[in-house]
Tab-separated table of C-alpha atoms in Angstrom:
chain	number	residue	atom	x	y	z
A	1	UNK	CA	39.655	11.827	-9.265
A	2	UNK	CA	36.711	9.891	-8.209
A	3	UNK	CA	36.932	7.768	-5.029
A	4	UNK	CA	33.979	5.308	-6.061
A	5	UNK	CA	34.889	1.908	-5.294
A	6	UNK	CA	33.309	0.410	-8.263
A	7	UNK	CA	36.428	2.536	-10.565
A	8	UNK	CA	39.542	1.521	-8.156
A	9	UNK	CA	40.785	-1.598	-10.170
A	10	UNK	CA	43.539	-3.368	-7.648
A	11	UNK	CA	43.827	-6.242	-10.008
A	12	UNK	CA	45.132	-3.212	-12.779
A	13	UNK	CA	47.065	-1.436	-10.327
A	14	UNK	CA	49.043	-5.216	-9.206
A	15	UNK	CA	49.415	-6.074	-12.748
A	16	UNK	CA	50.989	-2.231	-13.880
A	17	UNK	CA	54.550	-2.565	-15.402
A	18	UNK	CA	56.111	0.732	-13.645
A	19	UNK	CA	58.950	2.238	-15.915
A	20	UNK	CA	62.694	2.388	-14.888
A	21	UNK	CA	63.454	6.004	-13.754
A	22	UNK	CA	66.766	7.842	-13.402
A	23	UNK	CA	67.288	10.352	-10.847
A	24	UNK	CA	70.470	12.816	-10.753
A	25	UNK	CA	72.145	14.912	-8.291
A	26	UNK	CA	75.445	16.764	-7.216
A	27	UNK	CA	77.118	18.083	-4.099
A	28	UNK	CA	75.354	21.012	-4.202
A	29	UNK	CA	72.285	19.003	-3.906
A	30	UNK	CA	73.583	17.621	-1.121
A	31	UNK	CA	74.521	20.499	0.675
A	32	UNK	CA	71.200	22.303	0.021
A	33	UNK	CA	69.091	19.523	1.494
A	34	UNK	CA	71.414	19.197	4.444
A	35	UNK	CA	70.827	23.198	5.082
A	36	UNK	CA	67.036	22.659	4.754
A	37	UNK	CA	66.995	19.910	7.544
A	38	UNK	CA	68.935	22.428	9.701
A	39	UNK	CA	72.434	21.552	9.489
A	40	UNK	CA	74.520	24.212	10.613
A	41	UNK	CA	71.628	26.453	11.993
A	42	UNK	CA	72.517	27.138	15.187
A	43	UNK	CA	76.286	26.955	14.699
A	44	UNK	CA	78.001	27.813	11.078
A	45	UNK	CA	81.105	25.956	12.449
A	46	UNK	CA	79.825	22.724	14.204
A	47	UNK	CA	82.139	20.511	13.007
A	48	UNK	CA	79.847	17.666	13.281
A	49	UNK	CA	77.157	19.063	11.044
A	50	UNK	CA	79.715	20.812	8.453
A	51	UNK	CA	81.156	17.875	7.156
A	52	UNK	CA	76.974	17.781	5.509
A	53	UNK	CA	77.445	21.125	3.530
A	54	UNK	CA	81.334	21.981	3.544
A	55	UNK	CA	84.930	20.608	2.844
A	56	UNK	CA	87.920	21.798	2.623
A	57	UNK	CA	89.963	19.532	0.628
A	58	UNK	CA	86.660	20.168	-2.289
A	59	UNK	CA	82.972	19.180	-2.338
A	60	UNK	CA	83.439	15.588	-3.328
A	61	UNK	CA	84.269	14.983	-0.125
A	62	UNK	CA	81.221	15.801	2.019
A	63	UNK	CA	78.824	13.301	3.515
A	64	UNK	CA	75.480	12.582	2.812
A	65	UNK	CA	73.010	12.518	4.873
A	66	UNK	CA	71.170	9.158	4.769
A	67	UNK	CA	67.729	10.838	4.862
A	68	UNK	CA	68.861	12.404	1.462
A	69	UNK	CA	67.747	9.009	-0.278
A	70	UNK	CA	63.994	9.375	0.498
A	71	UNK	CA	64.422	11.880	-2.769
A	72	UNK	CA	65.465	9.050	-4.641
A	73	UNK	CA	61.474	7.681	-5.085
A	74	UNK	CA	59.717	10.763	-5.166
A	75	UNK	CA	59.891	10.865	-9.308
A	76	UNK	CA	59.613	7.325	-9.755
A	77	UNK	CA	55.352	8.099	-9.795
A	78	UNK	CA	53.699	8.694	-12.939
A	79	UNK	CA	51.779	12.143	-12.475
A	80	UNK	CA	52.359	11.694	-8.557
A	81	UNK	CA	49.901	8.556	-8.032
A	82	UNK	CA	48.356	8.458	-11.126
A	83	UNK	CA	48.660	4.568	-11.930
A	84	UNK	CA	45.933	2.375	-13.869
A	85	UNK	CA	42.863	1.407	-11.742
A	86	UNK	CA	43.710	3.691	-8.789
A	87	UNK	CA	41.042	6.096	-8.153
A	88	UNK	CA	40.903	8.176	-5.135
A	89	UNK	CA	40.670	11.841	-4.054
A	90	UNK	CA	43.987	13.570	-3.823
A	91	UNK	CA	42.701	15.808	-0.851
A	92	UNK	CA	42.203	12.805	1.572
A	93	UNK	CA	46.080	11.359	0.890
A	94	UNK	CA	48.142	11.231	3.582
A	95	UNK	CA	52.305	9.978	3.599
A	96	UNK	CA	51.966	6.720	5.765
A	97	UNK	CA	55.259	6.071	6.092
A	98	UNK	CA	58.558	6.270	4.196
A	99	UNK	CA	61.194	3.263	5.233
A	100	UNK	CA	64.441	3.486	3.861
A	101	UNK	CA	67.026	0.650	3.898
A	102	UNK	CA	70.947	1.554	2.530
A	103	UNK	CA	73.277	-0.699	1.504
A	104	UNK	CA	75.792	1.350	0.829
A	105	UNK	CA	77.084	5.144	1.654
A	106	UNK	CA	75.695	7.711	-0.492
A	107	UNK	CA	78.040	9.133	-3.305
A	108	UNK	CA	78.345	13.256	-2.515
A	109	UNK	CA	77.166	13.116	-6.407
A	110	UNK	CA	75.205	10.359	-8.946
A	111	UNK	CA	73.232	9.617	-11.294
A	112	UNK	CA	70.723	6.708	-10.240
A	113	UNK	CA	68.521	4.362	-12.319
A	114	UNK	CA	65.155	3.452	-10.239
A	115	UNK	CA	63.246	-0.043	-10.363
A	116	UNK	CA	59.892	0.568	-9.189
A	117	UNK	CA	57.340	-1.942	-8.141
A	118	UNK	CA	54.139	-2.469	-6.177
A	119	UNK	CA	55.002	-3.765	-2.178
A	120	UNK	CA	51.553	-3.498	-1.199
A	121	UNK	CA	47.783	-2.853	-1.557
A	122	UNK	CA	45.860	-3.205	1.031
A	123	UNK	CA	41.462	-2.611	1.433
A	124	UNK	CA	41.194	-1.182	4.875
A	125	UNK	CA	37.434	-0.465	4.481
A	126	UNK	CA	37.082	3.105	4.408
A	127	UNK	CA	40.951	3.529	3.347
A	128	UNK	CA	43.248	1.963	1.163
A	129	UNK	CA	46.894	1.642	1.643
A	130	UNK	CA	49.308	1.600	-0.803
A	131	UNK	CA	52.808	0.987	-0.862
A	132	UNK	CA	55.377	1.525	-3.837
A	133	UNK	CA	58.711	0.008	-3.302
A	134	UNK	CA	61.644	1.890	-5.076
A	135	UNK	CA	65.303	0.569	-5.717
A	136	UNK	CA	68.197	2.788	-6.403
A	137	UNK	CA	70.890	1.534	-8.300
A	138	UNK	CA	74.463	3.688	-9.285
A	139	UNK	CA	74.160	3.883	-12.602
A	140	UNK	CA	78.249	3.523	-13.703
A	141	UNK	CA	78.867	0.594	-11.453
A	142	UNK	CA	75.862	-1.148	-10.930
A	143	UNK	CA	75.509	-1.132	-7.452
A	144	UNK	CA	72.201	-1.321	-5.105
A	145	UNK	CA	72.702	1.706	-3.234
A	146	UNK	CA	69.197	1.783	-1.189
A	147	UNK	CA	65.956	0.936	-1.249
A	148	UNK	CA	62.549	3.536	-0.231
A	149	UNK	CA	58.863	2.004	0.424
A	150	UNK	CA	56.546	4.654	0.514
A	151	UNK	CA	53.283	4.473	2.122
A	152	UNK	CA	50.270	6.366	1.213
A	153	UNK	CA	47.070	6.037	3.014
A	154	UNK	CA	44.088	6.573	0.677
A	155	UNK	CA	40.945	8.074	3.037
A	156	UNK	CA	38.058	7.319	0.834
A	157	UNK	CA	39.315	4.488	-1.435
A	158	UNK	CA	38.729	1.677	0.178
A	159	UNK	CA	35.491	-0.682	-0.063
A	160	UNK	CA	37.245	-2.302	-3.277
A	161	UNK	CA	37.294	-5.739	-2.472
A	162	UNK	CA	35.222	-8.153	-4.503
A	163	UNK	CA	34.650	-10.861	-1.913
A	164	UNK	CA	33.673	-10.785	2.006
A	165	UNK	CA	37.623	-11.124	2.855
A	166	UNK	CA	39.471	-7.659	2.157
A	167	UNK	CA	41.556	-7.755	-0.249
A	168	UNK	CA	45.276	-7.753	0.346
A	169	UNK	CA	48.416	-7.952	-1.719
A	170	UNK	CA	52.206	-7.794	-0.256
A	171	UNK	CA	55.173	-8.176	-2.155
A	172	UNK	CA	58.149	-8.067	0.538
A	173	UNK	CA	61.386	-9.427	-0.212
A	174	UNK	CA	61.596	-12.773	1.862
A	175	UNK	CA	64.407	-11.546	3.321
A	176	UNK	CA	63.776	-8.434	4.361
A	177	UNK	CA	65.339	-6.629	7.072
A	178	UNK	CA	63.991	-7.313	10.603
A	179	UNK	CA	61.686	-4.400	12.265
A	180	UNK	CA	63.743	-2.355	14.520
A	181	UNK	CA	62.223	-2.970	18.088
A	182	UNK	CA	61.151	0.406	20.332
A	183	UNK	CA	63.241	0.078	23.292
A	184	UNK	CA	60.813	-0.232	26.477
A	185	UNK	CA	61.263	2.622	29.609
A	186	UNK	CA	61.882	6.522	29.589
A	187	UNK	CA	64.488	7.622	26.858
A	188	UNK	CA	68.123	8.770	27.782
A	189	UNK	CA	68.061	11.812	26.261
A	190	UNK	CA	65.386	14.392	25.153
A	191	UNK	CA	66.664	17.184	22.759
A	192	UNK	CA	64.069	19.832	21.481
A	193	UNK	CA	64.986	21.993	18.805
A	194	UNK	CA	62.785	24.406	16.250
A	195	UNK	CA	63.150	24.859	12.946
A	196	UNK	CA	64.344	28.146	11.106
A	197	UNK	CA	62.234	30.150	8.913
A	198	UNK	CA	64.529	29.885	5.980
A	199	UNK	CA	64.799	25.975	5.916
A	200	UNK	CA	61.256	25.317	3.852
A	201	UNK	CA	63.094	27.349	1.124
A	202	UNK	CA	66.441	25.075	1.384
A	203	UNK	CA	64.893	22.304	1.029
A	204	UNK	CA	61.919	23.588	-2.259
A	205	UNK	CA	65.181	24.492	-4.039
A	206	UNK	CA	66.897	21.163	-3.683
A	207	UNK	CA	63.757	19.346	-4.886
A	208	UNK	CA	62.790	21.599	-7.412
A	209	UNK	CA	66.336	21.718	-9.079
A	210	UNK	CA	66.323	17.856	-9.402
A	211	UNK	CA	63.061	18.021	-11.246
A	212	UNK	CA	61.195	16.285	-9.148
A	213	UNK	CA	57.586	15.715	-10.158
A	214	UNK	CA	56.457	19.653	-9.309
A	215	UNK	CA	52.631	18.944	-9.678
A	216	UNK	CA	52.668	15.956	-6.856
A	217	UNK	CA	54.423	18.612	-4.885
A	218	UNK	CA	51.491	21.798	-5.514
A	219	UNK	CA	48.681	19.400	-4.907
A	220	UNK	CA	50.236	18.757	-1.329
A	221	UNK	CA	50.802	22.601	-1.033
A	222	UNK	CA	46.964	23.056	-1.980
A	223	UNK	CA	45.241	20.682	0.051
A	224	UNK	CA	47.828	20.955	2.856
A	225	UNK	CA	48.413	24.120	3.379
C-alpha cells in the first residue's frame, strides 16, 4: 500500500459502514490463552493461577482471564486494516494501544456478535492515528459483555489534512469511563518474571484455532520479526 497523502481519504474511512462480526470460543480457548500468558509456569498447582486452565467440578467452571477479550476485535478488520480511503505502509504500523472496558465476567465459552465503528482519526503530521472501537455482545442473551479500542499508529500516513488545522475526528461515548490516574511515588511492589519458551506457541494456537484474520497476523511476523 501506498502511503501518499493525496490517496488516504479520511472523509471515506469516517463515512465506512463496518460489518457486524461474530467471534466464537470454548474453554479450551480459554485455557490455551491463559497457558500462553504464563499461567501455571512456574507452578502446575498454584491454586491461584489454576482456576485459568483447570477445574475439577468440569471446564465450564474456569475463569477467564479479562485480557482474553482483547481477542474479541482482532477479526472485526476487513483484511487486517484494509478499509476504504486508508492508505499506508503496513511495515511502519505500530499497536498504539489496546483499552479494554468489561461490563460483565467473561463466559468460560460464547459465541459473540461484534459492532464495529470508527473512535478516532487523527493527522499527526508525519503519522496518523487510528482508532477502531469494537463492542462485544453475547449472542443468546443479548448482553454487552465488553468493549476493545484499538490504536494503531500509522508512521508515514499522515499529511492528509485538507486545511491548515489537522484534521481530527473522535467518536467517544459521552460517558465514557474516566482515565485511571498513575499513582505518584515509588511502587509497593516490583515483581520480575520471564517468559517461557513454549508460551509464543500457546498463545499462536489459541488465535489460530478461532480463525482469527491469519494474514494481519504474518504481516506482523514479517515486518516484525
Amino acid at each position: 500500500m501506498s502511503s501518499d497523502a493525496s490517496e488516504f481519504d479520511p472523509d471515506r474511512i469516517e463515512s465506512y459502514k463496518f460489518p457486524e462480526t461474530t467471534y466464537t470460543y470454548s474453554e479450551r480457548d480459554v485455557a490455551l490463552y491463559a497457558l500462553g500468558i504464563g499461567a501455571c509456569a512456574r507452578d502446575a498447582v498454584d491454586v491461584d493461577q489454576l482456576k485459568f486452565v483447570y477445574h475439577d467440578k468440569g471446564q465450564k467452571f474456569i475463569q477467564v482471564l479479562p485480557t482474553f477479550a482483547a481477542l474479541f476485535s482482532l477479526g472485526s478488520l476487513p483484511g487486517g486494516l484494509g478499509l476504504p480511503g486508508l492508505k499506508y505502509d503496513p511495515r511502519l504500523l505500530l499497536h498504539g494501544q489496546q483499552y479494554i472496558e468489561l461490563y460483565k465476567p467473561l463466559p468460560s465459552n460464547a459465541c459473540l456478535k461484534n459492532t464495529v465503528s470508527l473512535a478516532g482519526l487523527h493527522d499527526k503530521g508525519k503519522a496518523a492515528v487510528l482508532e477502531i472501537e469494537t463492542k462485544s455482545y453475547d449472542k443468546d442473551s443479548g448482553a454487552l459483555l465488553c468493549m476493545n479500542r484499538t490504536t494503531a499508529f500509522l508512521r508515514g500516513a499522515g499529511g492528509f489534512s485538507k486545511s491548515s488545522h489537522p484534521y481530527s475526528y473522535s467518536n467517544y461515548p459521552k460517558d465514557k469511563v474516566p482515565s485511571v490516574k498513575t499513582p505518584k511515588g515509588q511502587p509497593f511492589v516490583v515483581f520480575e518474571d520471564c517468559t517461557q519458551p513454549s508460551q509464543a506457541c500457546s498463545i499462536y494456537f489459541t488465535i489460530a484455532r478461532m480463525k482469527v484474520i491469519v494474514s494481519y497476523l504474518l504481516v506482523l511476523v514479517k515486518y516484525f520479526p
